[in-house]
Tab-separated table of C-alpha atoms in Angstrom:
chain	number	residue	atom	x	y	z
K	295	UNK	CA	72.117	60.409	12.864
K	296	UNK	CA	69.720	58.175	11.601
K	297	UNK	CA	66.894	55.989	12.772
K	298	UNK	CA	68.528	56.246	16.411
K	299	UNK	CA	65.619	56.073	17.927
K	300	UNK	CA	64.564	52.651	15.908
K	301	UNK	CA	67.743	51.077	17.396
K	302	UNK	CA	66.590	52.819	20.648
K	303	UNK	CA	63.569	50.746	20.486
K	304	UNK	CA	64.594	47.419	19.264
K	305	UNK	CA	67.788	47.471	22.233
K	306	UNK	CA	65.171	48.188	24.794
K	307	UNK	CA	62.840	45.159	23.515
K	308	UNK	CA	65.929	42.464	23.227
K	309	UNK	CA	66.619	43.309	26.713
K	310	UNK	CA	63.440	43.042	27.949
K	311	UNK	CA	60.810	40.592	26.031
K	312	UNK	CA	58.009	42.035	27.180
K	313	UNK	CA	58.004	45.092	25.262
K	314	UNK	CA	58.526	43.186	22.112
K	315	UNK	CA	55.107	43.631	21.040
K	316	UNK	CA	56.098	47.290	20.446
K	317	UNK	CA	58.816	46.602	18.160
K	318	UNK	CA	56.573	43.947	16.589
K	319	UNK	CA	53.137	46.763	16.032
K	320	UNK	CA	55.899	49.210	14.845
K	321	UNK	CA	57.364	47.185	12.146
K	322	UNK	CA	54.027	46.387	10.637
K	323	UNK	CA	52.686	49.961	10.833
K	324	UNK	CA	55.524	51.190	9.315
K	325	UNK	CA	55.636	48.935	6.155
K	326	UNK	CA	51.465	49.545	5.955
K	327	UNK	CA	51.579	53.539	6.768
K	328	UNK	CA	54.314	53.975	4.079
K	329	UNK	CA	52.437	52.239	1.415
K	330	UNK	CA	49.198	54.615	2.890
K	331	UNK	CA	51.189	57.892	2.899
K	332	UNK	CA	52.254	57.173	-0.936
K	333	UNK	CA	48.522	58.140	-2.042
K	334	UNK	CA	48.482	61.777	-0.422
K	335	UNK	CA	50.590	62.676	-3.894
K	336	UNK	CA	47.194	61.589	-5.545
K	337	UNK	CA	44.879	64.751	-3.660
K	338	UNK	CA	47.610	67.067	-3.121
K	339	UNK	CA	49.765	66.996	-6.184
K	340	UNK	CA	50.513	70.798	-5.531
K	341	UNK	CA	52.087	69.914	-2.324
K	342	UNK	CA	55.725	68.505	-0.864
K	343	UNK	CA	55.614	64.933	-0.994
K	344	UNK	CA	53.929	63.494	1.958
K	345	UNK	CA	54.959	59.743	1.746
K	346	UNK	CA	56.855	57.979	4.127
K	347	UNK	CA	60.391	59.448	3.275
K	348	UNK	CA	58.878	62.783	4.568
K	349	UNK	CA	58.098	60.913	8.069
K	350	UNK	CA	61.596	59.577	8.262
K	351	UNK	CA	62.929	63.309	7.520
K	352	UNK	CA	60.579	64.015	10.671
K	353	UNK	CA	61.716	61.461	12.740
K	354	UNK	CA	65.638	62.476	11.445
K	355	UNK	CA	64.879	65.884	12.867
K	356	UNK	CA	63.511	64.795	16.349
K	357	UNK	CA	66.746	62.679	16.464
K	358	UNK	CA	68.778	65.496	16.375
K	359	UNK	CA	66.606	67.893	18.059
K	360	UNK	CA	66.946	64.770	20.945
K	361	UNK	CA	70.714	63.854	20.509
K	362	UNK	CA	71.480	60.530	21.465
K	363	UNK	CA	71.941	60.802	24.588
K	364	UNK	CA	68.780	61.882	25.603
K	365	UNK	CA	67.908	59.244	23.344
K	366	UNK	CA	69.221	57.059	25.526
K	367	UNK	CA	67.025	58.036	28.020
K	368	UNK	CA	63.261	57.247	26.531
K	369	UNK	CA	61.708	54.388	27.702
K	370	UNK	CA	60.377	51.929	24.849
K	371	UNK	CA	56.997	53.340	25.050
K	372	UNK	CA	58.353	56.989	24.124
K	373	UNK	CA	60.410	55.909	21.006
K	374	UNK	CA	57.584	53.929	19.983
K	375	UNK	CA	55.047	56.444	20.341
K	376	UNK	CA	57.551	58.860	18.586
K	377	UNK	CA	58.150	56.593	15.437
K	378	UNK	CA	54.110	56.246	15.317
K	379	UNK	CA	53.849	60.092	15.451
K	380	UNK	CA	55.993	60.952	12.840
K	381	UNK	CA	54.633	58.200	10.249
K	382	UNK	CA	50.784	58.914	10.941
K	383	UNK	CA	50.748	62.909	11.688
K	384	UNK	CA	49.671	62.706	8.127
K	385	UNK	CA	47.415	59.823	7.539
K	386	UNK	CA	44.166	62.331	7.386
K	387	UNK	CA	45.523	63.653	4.070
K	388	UNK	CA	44.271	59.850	2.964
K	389	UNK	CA	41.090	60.472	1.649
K	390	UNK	CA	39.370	57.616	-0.051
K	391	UNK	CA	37.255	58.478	-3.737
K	392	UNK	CA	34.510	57.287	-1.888
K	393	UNK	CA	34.284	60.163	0.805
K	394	UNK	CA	35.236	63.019	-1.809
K	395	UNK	CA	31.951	61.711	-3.717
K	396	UNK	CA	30.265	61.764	-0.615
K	397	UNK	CA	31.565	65.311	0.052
K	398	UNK	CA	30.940	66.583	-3.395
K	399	UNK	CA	27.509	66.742	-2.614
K	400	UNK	CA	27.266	67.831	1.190
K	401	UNK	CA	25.747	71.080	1.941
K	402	UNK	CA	29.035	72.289	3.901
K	403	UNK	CA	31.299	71.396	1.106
K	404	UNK	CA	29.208	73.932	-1.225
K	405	UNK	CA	29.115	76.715	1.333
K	406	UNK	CA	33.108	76.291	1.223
K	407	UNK	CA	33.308	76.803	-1.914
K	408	UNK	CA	30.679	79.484	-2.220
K	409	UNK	CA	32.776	81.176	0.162
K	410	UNK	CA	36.205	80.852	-1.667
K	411	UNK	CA	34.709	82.579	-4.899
K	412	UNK	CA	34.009	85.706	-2.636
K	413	UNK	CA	36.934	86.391	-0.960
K	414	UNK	CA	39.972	87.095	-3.772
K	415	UNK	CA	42.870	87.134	-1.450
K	416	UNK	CA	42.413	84.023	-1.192
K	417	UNK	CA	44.780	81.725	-3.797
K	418	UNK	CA	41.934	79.505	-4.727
K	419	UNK	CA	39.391	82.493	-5.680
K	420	UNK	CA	40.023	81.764	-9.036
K	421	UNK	CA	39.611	77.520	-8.860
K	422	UNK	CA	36.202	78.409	-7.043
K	423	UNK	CA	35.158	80.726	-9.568
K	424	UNK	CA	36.222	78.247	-12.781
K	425	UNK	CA	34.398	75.879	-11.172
K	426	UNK	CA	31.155	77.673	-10.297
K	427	UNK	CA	31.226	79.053	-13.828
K	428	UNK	CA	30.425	75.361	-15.080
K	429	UNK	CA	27.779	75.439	-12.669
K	430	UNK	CA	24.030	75.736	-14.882
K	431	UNK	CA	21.553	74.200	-12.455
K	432	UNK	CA	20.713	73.562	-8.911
K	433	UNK	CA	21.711	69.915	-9.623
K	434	UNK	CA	25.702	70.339	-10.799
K	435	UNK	CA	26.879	68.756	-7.448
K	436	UNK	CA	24.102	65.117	-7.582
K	437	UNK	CA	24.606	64.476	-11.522
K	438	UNK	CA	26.299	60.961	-11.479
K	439	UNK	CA	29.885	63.080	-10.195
K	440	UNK	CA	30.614	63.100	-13.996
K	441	UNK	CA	33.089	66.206	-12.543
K	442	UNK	CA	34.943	64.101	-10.077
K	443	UNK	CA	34.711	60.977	-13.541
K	444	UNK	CA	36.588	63.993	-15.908
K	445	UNK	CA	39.614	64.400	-12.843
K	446	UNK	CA	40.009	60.897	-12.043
K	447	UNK	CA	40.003	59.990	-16.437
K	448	UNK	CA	42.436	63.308	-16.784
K	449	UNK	CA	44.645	61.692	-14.573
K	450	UNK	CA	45.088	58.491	-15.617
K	451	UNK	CA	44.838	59.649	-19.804
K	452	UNK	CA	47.470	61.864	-19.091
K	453	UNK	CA	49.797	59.807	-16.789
K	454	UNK	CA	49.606	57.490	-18.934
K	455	UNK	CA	50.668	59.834	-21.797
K	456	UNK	CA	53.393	60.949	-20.005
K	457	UNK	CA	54.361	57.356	-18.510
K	458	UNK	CA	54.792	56.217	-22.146
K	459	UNK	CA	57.015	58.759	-23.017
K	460	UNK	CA	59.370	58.712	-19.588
K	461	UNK	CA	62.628	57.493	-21.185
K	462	UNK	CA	62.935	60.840	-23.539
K	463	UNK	CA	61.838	62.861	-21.048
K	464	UNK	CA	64.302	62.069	-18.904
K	465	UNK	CA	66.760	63.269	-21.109
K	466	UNK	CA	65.448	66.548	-21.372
């Protein structure tokens, strides 16, 4: 199997013209979610990659959950809306610097993480706590997000680090 359902679509718009549009919206979306999907890595590095070859192992999977013959039997609207599914079940992991600033300093956000520092079975009780350690004054959250300043320049110092040095590492 693979990307049955694709075919599925573009058949059903070369025999009928009027549904071309949906071929036409699901190429673009697919070219612009992919590039999207390839900055979840960037807020969840401690998950499995969320980029568009994990939407294409989704839509593999509903091909063979489907089989082609049943396929076969989706109207153009149904594979499209399919193909959208899998490619943007994931676009809220997209969060934009701008809103985690904004969040940083929202009441609700601090509560959350208030509430992670009391509760150890949880597997971040121990990020809340480091955190709330560094914490001195009523203020730590509205001071210029120097916090959110150190993650974003630890990233890119040590990325960088590591970029540099890629061609011996991969022999290792």
């Amino acid at each position: 199997m693979g990307f049955l359902l694709e075919k599925h679509l573009k058949n059903l718009c070369q025999e009928n013209s009027d549904l071309q549009i949906l071929l036409d919206q699901w190429n673009i979306d697919k070219k612009l979610i992919a590039k999207a999907l390839n900055s979840i890595s960037n807020l969840y590095p401690h998950y499995s990659l969320h980029d568009h070859s994990h939407s294409n192992q989704i839509v593999n999977q509903i091909e063979r959950f489907l089989g082609e013959e049943r396929i076969k039997m989706l109207s153009a609207t149904d594979s499209w809306l399919i193909l959208e599914a899998s490619y943007l079940h994931d676009i809220g992991m997209i969060v934009p610097d701008e809103k985690i600033e904004s969040t940083w300093k929202n009441e609700d956000f601090k509560s959350f993480l208030q509430s992670l520092s009391k509760d150890q079975e949880n597997s971040l009780y121990t990020y809340a706590n480091n955190l709330l350690k560094t914490i001195k004054d009523e203020d730590f959250f509205s001071k210029n997000n120097w916090q959110l300043e150190i993650r974003k320049s630890l990233i890119f110092v040590i990325s960088e680090y590591f970029r540099k040095k890629h061609p011996e590492n991969e022999k290792n």
